[in-house]
PDB file of C-alpha atoms in Angstrom:
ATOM      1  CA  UNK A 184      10.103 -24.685  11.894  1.00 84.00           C
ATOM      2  CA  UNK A 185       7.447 -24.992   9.665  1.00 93.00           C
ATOM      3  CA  UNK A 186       6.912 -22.406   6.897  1.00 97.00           C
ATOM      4  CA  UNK A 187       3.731 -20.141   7.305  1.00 98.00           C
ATOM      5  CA  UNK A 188       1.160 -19.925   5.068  1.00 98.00           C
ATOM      6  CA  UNK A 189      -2.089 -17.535   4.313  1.00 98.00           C
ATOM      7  CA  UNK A 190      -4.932 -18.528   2.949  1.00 98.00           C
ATOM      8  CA  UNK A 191      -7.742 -16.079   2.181  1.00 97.00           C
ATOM      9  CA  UNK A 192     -11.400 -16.932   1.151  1.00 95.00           C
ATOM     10  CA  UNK A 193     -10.758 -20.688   2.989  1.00 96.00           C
ATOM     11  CA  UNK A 194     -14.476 -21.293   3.854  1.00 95.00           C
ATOM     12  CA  UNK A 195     -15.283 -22.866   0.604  1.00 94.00           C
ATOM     13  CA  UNK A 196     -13.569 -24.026  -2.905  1.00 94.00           C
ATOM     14  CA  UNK A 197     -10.068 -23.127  -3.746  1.00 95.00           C
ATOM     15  CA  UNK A 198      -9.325 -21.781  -0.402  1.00 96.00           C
ATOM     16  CA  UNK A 199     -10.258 -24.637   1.519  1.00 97.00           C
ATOM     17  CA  UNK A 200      -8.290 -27.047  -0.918  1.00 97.00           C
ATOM     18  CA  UNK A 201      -5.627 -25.334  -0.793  1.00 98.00           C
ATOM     19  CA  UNK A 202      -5.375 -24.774   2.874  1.00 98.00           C
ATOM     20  CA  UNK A 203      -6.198 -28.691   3.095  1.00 98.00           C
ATOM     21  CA  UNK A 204      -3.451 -29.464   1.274  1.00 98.00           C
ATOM     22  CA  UNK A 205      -1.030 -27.214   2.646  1.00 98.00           C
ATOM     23  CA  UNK A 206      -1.513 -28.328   5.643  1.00 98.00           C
ATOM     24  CA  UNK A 207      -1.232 -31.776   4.089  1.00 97.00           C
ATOM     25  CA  UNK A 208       2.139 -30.774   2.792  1.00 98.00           C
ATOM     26  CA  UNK A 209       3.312 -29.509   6.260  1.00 97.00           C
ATOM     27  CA  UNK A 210       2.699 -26.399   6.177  1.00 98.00           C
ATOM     28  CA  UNK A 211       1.176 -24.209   9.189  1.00 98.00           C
ATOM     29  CA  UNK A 212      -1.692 -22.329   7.864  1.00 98.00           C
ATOM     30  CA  UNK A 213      -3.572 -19.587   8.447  1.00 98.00           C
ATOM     31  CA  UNK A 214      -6.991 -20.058   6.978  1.00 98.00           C
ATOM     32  CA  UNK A 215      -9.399 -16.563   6.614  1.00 97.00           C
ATOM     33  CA  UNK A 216     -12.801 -15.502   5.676  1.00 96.00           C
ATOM     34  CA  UNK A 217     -15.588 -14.439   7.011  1.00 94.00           C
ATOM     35  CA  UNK A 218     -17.485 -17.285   8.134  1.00 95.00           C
ATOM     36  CA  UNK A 219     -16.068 -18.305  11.312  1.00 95.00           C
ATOM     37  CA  UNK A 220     -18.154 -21.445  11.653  1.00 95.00           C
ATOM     38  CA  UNK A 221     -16.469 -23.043   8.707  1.00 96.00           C
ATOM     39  CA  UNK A 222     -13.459 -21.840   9.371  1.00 97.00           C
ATOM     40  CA  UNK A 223     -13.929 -23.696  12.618  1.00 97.00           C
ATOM     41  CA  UNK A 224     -14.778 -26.803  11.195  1.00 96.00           C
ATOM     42  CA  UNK A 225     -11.494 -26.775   9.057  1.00 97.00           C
ATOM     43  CA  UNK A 226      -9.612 -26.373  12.421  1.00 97.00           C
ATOM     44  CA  UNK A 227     -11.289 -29.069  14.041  1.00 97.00           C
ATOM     45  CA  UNK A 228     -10.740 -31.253  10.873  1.00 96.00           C
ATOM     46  CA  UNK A 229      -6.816 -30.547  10.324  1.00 97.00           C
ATOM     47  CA  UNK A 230      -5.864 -29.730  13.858  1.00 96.00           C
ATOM     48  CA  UNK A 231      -3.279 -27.508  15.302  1.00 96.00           C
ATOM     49  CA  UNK A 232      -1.464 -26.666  12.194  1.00 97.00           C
ATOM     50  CA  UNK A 233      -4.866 -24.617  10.550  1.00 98.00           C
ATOM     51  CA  UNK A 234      -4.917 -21.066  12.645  1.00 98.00           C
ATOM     52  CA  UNK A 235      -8.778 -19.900  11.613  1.00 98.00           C
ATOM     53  CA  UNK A 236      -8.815 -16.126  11.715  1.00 97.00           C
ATOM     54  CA  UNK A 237     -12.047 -13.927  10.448  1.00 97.00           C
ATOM     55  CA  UNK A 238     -11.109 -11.837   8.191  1.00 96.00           C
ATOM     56  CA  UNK A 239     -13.485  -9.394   5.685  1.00 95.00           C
ATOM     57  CA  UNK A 240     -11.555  -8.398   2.701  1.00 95.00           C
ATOM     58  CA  UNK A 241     -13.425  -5.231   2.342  1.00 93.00           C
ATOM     59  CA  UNK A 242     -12.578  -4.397   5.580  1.00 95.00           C
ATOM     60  CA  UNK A 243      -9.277  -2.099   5.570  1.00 95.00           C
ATOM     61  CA  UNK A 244      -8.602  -1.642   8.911  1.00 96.00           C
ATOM     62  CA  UNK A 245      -9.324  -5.267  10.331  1.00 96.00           C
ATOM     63  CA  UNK A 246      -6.623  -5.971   6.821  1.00 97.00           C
ATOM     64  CA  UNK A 247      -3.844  -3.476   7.588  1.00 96.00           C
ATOM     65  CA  UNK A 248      -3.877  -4.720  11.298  1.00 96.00           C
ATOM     66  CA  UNK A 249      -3.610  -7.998  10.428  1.00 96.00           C
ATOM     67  CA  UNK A 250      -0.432  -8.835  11.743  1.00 95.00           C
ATOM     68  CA  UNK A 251      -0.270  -7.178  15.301  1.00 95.00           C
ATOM     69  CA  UNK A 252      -3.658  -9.432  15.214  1.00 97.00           C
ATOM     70  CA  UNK A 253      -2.019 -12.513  14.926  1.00 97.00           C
ATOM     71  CA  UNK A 254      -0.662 -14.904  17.236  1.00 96.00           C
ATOM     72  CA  UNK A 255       3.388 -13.927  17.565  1.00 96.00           C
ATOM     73  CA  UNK A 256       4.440 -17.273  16.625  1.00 96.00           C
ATOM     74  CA  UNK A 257       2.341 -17.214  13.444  1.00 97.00           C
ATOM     75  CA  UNK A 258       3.515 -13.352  12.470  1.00 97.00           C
ATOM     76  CA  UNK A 259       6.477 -14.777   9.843  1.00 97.00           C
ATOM     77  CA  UNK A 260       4.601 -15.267   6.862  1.00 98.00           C
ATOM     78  CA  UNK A 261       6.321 -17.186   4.230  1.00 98.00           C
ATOM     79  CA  UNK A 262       3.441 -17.449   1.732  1.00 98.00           C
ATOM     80  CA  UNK A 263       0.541 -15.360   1.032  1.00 98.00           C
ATOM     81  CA  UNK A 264      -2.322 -17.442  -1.382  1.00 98.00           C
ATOM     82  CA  UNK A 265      -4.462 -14.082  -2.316  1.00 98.00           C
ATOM     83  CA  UNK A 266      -7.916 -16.474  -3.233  1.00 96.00           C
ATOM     84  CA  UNK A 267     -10.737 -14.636  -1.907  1.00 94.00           C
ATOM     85  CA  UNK A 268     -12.645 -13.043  -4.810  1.00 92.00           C
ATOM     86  CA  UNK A 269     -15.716 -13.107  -6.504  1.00 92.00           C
ATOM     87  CA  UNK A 270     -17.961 -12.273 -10.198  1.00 92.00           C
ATOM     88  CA  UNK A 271     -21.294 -10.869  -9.697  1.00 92.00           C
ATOM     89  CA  UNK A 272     -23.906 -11.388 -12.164  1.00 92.00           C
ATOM     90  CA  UNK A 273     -23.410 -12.006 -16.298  1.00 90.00           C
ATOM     91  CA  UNK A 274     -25.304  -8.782 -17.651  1.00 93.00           C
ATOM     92  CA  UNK A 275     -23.627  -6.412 -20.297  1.00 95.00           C
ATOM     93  CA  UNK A 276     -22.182  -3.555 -18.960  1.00 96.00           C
ATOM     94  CA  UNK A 277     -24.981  -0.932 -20.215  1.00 97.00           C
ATOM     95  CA  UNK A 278     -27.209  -3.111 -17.978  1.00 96.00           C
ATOM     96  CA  UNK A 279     -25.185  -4.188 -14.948  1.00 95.00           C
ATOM     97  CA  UNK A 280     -25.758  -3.739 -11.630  1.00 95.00           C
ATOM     98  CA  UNK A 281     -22.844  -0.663 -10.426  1.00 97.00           C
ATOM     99  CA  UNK A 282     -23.310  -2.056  -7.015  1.00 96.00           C
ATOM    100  CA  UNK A 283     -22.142  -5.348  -8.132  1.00 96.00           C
ATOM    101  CA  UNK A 284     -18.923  -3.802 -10.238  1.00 97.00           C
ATOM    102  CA  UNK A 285     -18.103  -1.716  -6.902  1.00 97.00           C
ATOM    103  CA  UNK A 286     -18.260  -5.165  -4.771  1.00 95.00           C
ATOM    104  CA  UNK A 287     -16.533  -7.360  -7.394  1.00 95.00           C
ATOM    105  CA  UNK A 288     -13.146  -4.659  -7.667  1.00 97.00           C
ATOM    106  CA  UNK A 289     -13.457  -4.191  -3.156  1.00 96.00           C
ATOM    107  CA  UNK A 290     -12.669  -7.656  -3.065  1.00 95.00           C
ATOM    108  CA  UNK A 291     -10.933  -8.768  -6.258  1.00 96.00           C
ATOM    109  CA  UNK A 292      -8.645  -5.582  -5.977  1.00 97.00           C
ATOM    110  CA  UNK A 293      -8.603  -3.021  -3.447  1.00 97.00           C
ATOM    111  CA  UNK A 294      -9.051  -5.992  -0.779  1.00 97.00           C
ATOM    112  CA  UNK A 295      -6.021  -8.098  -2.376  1.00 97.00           C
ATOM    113  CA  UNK A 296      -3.851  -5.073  -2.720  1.00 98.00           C
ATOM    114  CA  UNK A 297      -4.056  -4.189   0.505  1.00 98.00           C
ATOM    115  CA  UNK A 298      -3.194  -7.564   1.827  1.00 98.00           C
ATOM    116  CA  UNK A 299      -0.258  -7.743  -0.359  1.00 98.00           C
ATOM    117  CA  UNK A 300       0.823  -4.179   0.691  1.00 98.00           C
ATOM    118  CA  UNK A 301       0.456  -5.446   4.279  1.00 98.00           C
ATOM    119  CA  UNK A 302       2.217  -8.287   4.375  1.00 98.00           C
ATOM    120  CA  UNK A 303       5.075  -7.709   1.616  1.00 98.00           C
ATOM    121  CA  UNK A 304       7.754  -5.937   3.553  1.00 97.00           C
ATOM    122  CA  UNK A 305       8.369  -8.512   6.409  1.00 97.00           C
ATOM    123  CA  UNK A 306       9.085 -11.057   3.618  1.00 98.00           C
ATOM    124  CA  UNK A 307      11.193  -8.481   1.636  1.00 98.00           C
ATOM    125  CA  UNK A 308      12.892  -7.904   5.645  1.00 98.00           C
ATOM    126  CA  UNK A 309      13.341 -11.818   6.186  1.00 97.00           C
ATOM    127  CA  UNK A 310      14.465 -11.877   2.288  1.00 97.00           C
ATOM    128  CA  UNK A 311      12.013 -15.020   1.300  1.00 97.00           C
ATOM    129  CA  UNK A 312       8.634 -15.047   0.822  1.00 98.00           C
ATOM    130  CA  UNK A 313       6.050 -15.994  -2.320  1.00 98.00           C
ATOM    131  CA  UNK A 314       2.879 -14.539  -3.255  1.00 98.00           C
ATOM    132  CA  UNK A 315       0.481 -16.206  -4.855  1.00 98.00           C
ATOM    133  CA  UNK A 316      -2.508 -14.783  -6.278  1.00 98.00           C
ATOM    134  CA  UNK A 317      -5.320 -16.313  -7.995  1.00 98.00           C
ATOM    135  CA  UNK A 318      -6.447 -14.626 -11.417  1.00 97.00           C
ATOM    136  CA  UNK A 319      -8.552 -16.180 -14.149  1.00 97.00           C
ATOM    137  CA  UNK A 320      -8.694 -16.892 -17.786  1.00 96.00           C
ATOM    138  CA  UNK A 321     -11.493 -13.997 -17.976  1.00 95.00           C
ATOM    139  CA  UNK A 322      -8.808 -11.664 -16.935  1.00 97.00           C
ATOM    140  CA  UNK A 323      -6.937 -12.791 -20.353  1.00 96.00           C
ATOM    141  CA  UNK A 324     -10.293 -13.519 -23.048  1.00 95.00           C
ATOM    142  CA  UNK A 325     -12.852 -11.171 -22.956  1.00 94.00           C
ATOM    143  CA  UNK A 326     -16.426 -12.415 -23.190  1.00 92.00           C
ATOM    144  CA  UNK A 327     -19.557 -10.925 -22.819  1.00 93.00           C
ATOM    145  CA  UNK A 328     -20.928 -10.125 -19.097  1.00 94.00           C
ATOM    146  CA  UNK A 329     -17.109 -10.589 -17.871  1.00 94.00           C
ATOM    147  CA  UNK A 330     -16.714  -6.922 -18.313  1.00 96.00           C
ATOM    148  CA  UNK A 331     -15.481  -5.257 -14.767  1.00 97.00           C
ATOM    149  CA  UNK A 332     -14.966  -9.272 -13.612  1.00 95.00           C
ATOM    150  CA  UNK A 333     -12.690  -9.532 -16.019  1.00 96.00           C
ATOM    151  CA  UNK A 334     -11.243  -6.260 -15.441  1.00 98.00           C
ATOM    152  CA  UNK A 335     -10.291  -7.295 -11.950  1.00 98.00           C
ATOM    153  CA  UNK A 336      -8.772 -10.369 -13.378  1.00 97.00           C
ATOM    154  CA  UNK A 337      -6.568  -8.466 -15.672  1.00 98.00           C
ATOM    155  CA  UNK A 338      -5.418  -6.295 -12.527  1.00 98.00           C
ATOM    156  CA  UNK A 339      -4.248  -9.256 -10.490  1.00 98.00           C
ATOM    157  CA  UNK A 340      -2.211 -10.387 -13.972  1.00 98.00           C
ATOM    158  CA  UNK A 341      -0.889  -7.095 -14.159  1.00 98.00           C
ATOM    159  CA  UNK A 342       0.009  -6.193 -10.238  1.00 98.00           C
ATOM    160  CA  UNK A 343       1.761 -10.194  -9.953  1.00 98.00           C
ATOM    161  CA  UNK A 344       4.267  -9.069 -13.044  1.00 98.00           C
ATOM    162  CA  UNK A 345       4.824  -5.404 -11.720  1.00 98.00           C
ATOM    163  CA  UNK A 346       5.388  -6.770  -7.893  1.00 98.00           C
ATOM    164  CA  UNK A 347       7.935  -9.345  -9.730  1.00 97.00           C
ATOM    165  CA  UNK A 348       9.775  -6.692 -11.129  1.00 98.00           C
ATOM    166  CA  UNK A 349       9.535  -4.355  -7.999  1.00 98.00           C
ATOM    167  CA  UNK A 350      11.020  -7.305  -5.861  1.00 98.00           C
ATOM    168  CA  UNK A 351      14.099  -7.790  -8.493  1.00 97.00           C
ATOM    169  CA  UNK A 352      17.074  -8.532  -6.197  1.00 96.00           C
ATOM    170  CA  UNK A 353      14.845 -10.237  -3.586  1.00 96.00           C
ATOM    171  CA  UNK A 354      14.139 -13.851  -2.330  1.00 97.00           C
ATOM    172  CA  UNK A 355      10.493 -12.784  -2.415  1.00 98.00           C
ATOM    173  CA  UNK A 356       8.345 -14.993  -5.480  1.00 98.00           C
ATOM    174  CA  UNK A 357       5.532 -13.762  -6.659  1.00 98.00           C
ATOM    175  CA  UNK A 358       3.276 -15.708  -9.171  1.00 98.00           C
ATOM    176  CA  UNK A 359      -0.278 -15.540 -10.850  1.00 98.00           C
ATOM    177  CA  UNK A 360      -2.497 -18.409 -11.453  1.00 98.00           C
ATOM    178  CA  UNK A 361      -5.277 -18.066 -13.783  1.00 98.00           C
ATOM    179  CA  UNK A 362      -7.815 -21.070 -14.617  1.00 96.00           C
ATOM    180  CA  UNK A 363     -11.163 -21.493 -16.620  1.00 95.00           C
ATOM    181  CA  UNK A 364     -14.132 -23.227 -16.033  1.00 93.00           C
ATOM    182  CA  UNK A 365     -13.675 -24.313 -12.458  1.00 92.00           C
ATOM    183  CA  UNK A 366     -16.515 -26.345 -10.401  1.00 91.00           C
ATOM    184  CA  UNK A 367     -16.986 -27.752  -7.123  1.00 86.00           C
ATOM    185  CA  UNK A 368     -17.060 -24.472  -5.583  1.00 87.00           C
ATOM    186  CA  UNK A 369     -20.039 -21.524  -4.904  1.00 81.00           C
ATOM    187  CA  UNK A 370     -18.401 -19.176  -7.812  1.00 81.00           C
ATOM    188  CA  UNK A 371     -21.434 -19.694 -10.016  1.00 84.00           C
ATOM    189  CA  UNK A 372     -24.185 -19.649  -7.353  1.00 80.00           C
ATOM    190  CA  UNK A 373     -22.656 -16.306  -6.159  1.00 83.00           C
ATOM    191  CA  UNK A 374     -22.316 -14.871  -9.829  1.00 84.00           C
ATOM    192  CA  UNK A 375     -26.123 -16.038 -11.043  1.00 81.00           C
ATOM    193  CA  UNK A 376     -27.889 -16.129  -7.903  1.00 86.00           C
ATOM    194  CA  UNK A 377     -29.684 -19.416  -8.918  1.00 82.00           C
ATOM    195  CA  UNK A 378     -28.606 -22.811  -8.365  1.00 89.00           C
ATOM    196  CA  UNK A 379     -30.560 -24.254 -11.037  1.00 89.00           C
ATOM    197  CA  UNK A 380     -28.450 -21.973 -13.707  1.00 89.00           C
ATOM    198  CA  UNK A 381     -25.230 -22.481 -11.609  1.00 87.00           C
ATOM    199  CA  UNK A 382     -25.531 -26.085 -12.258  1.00 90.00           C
ATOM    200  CA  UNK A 383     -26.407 -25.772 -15.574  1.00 87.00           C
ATOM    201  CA  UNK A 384     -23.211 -24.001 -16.367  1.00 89.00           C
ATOM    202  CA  UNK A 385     -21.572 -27.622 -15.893  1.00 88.00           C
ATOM    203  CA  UNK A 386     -23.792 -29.494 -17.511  1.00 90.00           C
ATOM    204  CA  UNK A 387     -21.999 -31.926 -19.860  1.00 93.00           C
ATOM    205  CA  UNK A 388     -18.355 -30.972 -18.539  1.00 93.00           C
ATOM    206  CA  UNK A 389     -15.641 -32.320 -16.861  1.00 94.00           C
ATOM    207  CA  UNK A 390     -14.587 -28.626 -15.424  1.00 93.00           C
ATOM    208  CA  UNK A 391     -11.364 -28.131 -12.959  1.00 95.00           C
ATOM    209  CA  UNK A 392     -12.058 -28.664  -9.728  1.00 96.00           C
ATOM    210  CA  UNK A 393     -10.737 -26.868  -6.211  1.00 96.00           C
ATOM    211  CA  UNK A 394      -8.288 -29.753  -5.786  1.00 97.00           C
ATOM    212  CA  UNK A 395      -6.217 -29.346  -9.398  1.00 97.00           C
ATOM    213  CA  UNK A 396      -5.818 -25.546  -7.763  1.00 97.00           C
ATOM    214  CA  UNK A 397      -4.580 -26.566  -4.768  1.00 98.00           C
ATOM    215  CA  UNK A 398      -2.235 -29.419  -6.218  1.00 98.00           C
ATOM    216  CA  UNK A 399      -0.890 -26.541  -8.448  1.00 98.00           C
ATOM    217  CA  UNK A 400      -0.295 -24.254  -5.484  1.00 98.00           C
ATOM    218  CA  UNK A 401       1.165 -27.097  -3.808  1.00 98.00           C
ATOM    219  CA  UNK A 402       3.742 -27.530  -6.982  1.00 98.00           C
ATOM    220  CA  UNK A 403       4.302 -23.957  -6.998  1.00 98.00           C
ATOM    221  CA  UNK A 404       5.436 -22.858  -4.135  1.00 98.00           C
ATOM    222  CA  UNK A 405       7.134 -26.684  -3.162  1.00 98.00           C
ATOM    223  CA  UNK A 406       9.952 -25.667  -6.088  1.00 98.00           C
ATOM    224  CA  UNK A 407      13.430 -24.449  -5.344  1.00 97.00           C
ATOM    225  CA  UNK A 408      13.707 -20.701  -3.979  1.00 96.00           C
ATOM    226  CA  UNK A 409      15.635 -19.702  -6.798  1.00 97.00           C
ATOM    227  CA  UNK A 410      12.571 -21.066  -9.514  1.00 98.00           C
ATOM    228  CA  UNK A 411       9.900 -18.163 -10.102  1.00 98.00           C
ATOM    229  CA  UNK A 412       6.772 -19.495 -11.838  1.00 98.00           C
ATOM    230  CA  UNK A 413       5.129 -15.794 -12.984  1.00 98.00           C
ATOM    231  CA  UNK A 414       2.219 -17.234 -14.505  1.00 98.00           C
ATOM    232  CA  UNK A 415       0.144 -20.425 -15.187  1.00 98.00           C
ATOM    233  CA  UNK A 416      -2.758 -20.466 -16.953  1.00 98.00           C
ATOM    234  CA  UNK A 417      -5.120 -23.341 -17.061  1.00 97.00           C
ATOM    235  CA  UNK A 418      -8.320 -25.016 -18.340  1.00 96.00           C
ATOM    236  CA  UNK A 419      -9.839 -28.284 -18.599  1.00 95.00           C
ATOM    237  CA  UNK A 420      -9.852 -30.096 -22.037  1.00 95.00           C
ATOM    238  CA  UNK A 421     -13.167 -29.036 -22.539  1.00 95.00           C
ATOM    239  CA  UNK A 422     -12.358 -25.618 -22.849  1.00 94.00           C
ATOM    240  CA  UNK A 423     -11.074 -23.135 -24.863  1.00 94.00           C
ATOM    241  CA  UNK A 424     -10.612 -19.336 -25.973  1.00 91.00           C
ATOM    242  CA  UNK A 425     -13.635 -18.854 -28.565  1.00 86.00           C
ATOM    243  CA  UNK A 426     -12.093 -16.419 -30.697  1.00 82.00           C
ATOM    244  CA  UNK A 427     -13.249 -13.151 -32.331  1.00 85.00           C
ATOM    245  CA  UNK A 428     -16.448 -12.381 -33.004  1.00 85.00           C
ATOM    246  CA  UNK A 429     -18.211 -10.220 -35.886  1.00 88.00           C
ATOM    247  CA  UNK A 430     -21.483  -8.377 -36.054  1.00 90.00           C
ATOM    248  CA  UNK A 431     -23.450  -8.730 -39.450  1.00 89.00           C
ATOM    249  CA  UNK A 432     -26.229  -6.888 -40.469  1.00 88.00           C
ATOM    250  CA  UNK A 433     -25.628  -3.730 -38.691  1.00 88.00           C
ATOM    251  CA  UNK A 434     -27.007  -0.288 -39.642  1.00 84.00           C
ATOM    252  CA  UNK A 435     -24.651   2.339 -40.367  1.00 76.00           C
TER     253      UNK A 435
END
């Protein structure tokens, strides 16, 4: 039988491209978000191996029910892809929006932890299982307006290495991926609220796009069951960390 994977946040970006190609790899995949339509059109477009399922990751209850929800053939998951997430806005943190923090750690966090929680002990019962979650390099380099974005990032980073320790003496991999400067997707037009600026953020790149993500995921999880991958981070060769940063002129 086919392995089963779950995709969250499949609608658009890395979560489509990585459904796409896991599907593409063999793979039965479950493919969630909250847009049914596109969800739909995925299904249509890859056939009987994409199950589309809504799903709102700041909704608890529809999370923790998950898999009494699901069709009993498609209950044995063998990977979980935690994608769905999201930055809000680029202000500094004295002027930030609090609604925007409390969205960006619903999803980013308490939406992904609960997933995980929900899912993690039928793979530790079956003894196999991998969970992958998607981080990001603000989680690791601070800049300004990353603030509680980054914050959430560094949570994922932190939860993959504790879970890998927790699940010591189990076939159950767990691994974080964290890239850069990603395009192709609706990250930046989400985060700015502008298309004009989100484009401009890629002006004069050559960025990552959705499908290096997915051909990474696709390495991952396609290695040996005894081979753990705990973390890979990742930018294009445009990119780098910018270093520290000093102040002058400052009154005392």
């Amino acid at each position: 039988m086919p392995k089963i994977a779950l995709v969250t946040g499949a609608t658009s970006g890395f979560g489509k491209a990585i459904a796409t190609r896991l599907v593409r790899d063999g793979y039965h995949v479950i493919a969630t978000g909250r847009r049914q339509e596109r969800l739909d059109t995925l299904a249509a477009q890859l056939g009987k191996a994409l199950l589309p399922f809504r799903l709102d990751m700041m909704d608890k209850a529809a999370i923790q029910s998950l898999p009494d929800a699901l069709p009993e053939e498609w209950r044995a998951i063998d990977i979980l892809v935690n994608n769905a997430g999201l930055a809000l806005g680029i202000a500094k943190a004295q002027e930030a929006e609090i609604s925007d923090w409390e969205h960006m750690i619903a999803t980013n966090v308490t939406g992904m932890v609960e997933l995980t929680r929900t899912l993690l002990p039928g793979m530790v019962a079956r003894d196999r299982g991998h969970i992958v979650s998607l981080g990001s390099t603000a989680g690791i380099y601070p800049y300004t307006g990353g603030n509680v974005y980054g914050a959430t990032k560094a949570f994922v980073e932190q939860f993959m290495r504790n879970l890998r320790c927790d699940l010591l003496g189990q076939n159950v991999r767990v691994t974080n991926i964290a890239p850069g400067l990603c395009g192709g997707s609706e990250f930046s037009q989400v985060r700015l609220r502008d298309n004009a600026k989100a484009a401009a953020v890629y002006e004069g790149t050559h960025p990552l796009m959705p499908d290096d993500i997915a051909e990474t995921v696709s390495w991952i999880v396609g290695l040996p069951p005894h081979v753990n991958i705990n973390q890979i981070e990742m930018m294009p060769t445009c990119q780098a960390a910018g270093g520290l940063a000093v102040a002058k002129g400052m009154k005392d």
